[in-house]
Amino acid sequence: MPYVNIRVAGTLTKEQKAKISAGVTEVISKEANKPPEAILIMIDELEKENIAKKGILLDPPE
């Protein structure tokens, strides 16, 4: 079973999650020759205060 974990900074709408899930499922199904029902996708939404890029928090303290 293919397992995909997608981590995003901030939040996505339910519609965005549905579209991303459908698109990722389609690509993996086609390229890995796996049935869509075998593909599991997890979307983790992370608070920007918990993510840093180049040593700087994405949501720096005020």
Short mmCIF file of N, CA and C in Angstrom, two decimals:
data_model
loop_
_atom_site.label_atom_id
_atom_site.label_comp_id
_atom_site.label_asym_id
_atom_site.label_seq_id
_atom_site.Cartn_x
_atom_site.Cartn_y
_atom_site.Cartn_z
N MET A 1 0.84 -1.18 0.00
CA MET A 1 0.00 0.00 0.00
C MET A 1 0.88 1.24 0.00
N PRO A 2 0.78 2.09 -1.02
CA PRO A 2 1.52 3.36 -0.99
C PRO A 2 0.97 4.27 0.11
N TYR A 3 1.86 4.86 0.84
CA TYR A 3 1.53 5.77 1.92
C TYR A 3 2.20 7.10 1.61
N VAL A 4 1.42 8.17 1.57
CA VAL A 4 1.95 9.50 1.26
C VAL A 4 1.64 10.43 2.42
N ASN A 5 2.66 11.13 2.88
CA ASN A 5 2.47 12.11 3.95
C ASN A 5 2.79 13.48 3.38
N ILE A 6 1.82 14.39 3.45
CA ILE A 6 1.99 15.76 2.95
C ILE A 6 1.94 16.69 4.15
N ARG A 7 2.97 17.49 4.31
CA ARG A 7 3.01 18.44 5.43
C ARG A 7 2.97 19.84 4.85
N VAL A 8 2.09 20.67 5.39
CA VAL A 8 1.96 22.04 4.91
C VAL A 8 2.09 23.02 6.08
N ALA A 9 2.65 24.18 5.77
CA ALA A 9 2.72 25.26 6.74
C ALA A 9 1.40 26.00 6.70
N GLY A 10 0.72 26.06 7.82
CA GLY A 10 -0.58 26.71 7.86
C GLY A 10 -1.70 25.71 7.60
N THR A 11 -2.81 26.21 7.08
CA THR A 11 -3.97 25.35 6.89
C THR A 11 -4.45 25.38 5.44
N LEU A 12 -5.16 24.34 5.08
CA LEU A 12 -5.79 24.24 3.77
C LEU A 12 -7.29 24.10 3.97
N THR A 13 -8.05 24.50 2.97
CA THR A 13 -9.49 24.29 3.05
C THR A 13 -9.79 22.82 2.76
N LYS A 14 -10.97 22.39 3.11
CA LYS A 14 -11.38 21.02 2.82
C LYS A 14 -11.35 20.75 1.32
N GLU A 15 -11.75 21.75 0.53
CA GLU A 15 -11.74 21.63 -0.93
C GLU A 15 -10.30 21.45 -1.45
N GLN A 16 -9.37 22.22 -0.92
CA GLN A 16 -7.97 22.09 -1.32
C GLN A 16 -7.43 20.70 -1.00
N LYS A 17 -7.75 20.21 0.19
CA LYS A 17 -7.31 18.87 0.58
C LYS A 17 -7.88 17.81 -0.34
N ALA A 18 -9.14 17.95 -0.71
CA ALA A 18 -9.79 16.99 -1.60
C ALA A 18 -9.11 16.99 -2.98
N LYS A 19 -8.82 18.17 -3.51
CA LYS A 19 -8.18 18.27 -4.82
C LYS A 19 -6.75 17.72 -4.79
N ILE A 20 -6.02 18.04 -3.75
CA ILE A 20 -4.64 17.53 -3.61
C ILE A 20 -4.67 16.01 -3.50
N SER A 21 -5.56 15.49 -2.68
CA SER A 21 -5.66 14.04 -2.50
C SER A 21 -6.01 13.34 -3.80
N ALA A 22 -6.93 13.89 -4.55
CA ALA A 22 -7.32 13.28 -5.83
C ALA A 22 -6.16 13.31 -6.82
N GLY A 23 -5.47 14.43 -6.89
CA GLY A 23 -4.35 14.56 -7.83
C GLY A 23 -3.18 13.65 -7.49
N VAL A 24 -2.83 13.58 -6.22
CA VAL A 24 -1.73 12.72 -5.78
C VAL A 24 -2.10 11.25 -6.01
N THR A 25 -3.32 10.90 -5.70
CA THR A 25 -3.79 9.52 -5.92
C THR A 25 -3.69 9.15 -7.39
N GLU A 26 -4.11 10.06 -8.27
CA GLU A 26 -4.07 9.80 -9.70
C GLU A 26 -2.63 9.55 -10.19
N VAL A 27 -1.70 10.39 -9.76
CA VAL A 27 -0.31 10.25 -10.18
C VAL A 27 0.30 8.95 -9.68
N ILE A 28 0.12 8.65 -8.40
CA ILE A 28 0.70 7.43 -7.84
C ILE A 28 0.07 6.20 -8.47
N SER A 29 -1.23 6.23 -8.66
CA SER A 29 -1.91 5.10 -9.28
C SER A 29 -1.34 4.83 -10.67
N LYS A 30 -1.16 5.88 -11.44
CA LYS A 30 -0.65 5.75 -12.81
C LYS A 30 0.82 5.33 -12.83
N GLU A 31 1.65 6.03 -12.09
CA GLU A 31 3.09 5.82 -12.17
C GLU A 31 3.57 4.58 -11.42
N ALA A 32 2.89 4.23 -10.34
CA ALA A 32 3.29 3.05 -9.55
C ALA A 32 2.44 1.83 -9.87
N ASN A 33 1.46 2.03 -10.77
CA ASN A 33 0.57 0.93 -11.17
C ASN A 33 -0.13 0.29 -9.96
N LYS A 34 -0.67 1.16 -9.12
CA LYS A 34 -1.39 0.71 -7.93
C LYS A 34 -2.84 1.15 -8.03
N PRO A 35 -3.78 0.35 -7.52
CA PRO A 35 -5.18 0.77 -7.56
C PRO A 35 -5.41 1.94 -6.59
N PRO A 36 -6.26 2.89 -6.97
CA PRO A 36 -6.51 4.05 -6.11
C PRO A 36 -6.92 3.68 -4.68
N GLU A 37 -7.65 2.59 -4.54
CA GLU A 37 -8.12 2.21 -3.20
C GLU A 37 -6.98 1.72 -2.30
N ALA A 38 -5.81 1.49 -2.86
CA ALA A 38 -4.66 1.05 -2.07
C ALA A 38 -3.80 2.21 -1.60
N ILE A 39 -4.13 3.43 -2.01
CA ILE A 39 -3.28 4.59 -1.72
C ILE A 39 -3.82 5.35 -0.51
N LEU A 40 -2.96 5.53 0.47
CA LEU A 40 -3.33 6.24 1.70
C LEU A 40 -2.58 7.57 1.76
N ILE A 41 -3.32 8.65 1.96
CA ILE A 41 -2.72 9.98 2.02
C ILE A 41 -3.05 10.63 3.36
N MET A 42 -2.01 11.14 4.01
CA MET A 42 -2.17 11.87 5.27
C MET A 42 -1.71 13.30 5.04
N ILE A 43 -2.53 14.26 5.45
CA ILE A 43 -2.16 15.68 5.32
C ILE A 43 -1.99 16.25 6.72
N ASP A 44 -0.78 16.71 7.01
CA ASP A 44 -0.48 17.32 8.30
C ASP A 44 -0.40 18.83 8.12
N GLU A 45 -1.19 19.55 8.89
CA GLU A 45 -1.15 21.01 8.86
C GLU A 45 -0.35 21.47 10.08
N LEU A 46 0.72 22.19 9.83
CA LEU A 46 1.61 22.62 10.90
C LEU A 46 1.50 24.12 11.12
N GLU A 47 1.50 24.50 12.36
CA GLU A 47 1.47 25.93 12.67
C GLU A 47 2.78 26.55 12.23
N LYS A 48 2.68 27.72 11.61
CA LYS A 48 3.88 28.38 11.08
C LYS A 48 4.88 28.73 12.17
N GLU A 49 4.42 28.87 13.40
CA GLU A 49 5.36 29.17 14.49
C GLU A 49 6.25 27.97 14.81
N ASN A 50 5.92 26.80 14.27
CA ASN A 50 6.71 25.59 14.51
C ASN A 50 7.62 25.24 13.33
N ILE A 51 7.74 26.14 12.36
CA ILE A 51 8.54 25.88 11.17
C ILE A 51 9.50 27.05 10.95
N ALA A 52 10.74 26.72 10.63
CA ALA A 52 11.74 27.75 10.33
C ALA A 52 12.37 27.46 8.99
N LYS A 53 12.70 28.51 8.26
CA LYS A 53 13.40 28.39 6.99
C LYS A 53 14.60 29.34 7.07
N LYS A 54 15.76 28.83 6.77
CA LYS A 54 17.01 29.60 6.86
C LYS A 54 17.20 30.19 8.27
N GLY A 55 16.75 29.43 9.27
CA GLY A 55 16.93 29.85 10.65
C GLY A 55 15.93 30.87 11.15
N ILE A 56 14.92 31.18 10.34
CA ILE A 56 13.93 32.20 10.72
C ILE A 56 12.56 31.55 10.75
N LEU A 57 11.84 31.74 11.86
CA LEU A 57 10.48 31.20 11.96
C LEU A 57 9.59 31.79 10.88
N LEU A 58 8.71 30.97 10.32
CA LEU A 58 7.78 31.47 9.31
C LEU A 58 6.78 32.44 9.94
N ASP A 59 6.52 32.27 11.24
CA ASP A 59 5.65 33.20 11.97
C ASP A 59 6.46 33.72 13.16
N PRO A 60 7.33 34.71 12.90
CA PRO A 60 8.23 35.18 13.96
C PRO A 60 7.49 35.88 15.09
N PRO A 61 8.09 35.89 16.28
CA PRO A 61 7.47 36.59 17.41
C PRO A 61 7.40 38.09 17.12
N GLU A 62 6.42 38.71 17.71
CA GLU A 62 6.24 40.15 17.49
C GLU A 62 7.20 40.97 18.29
#
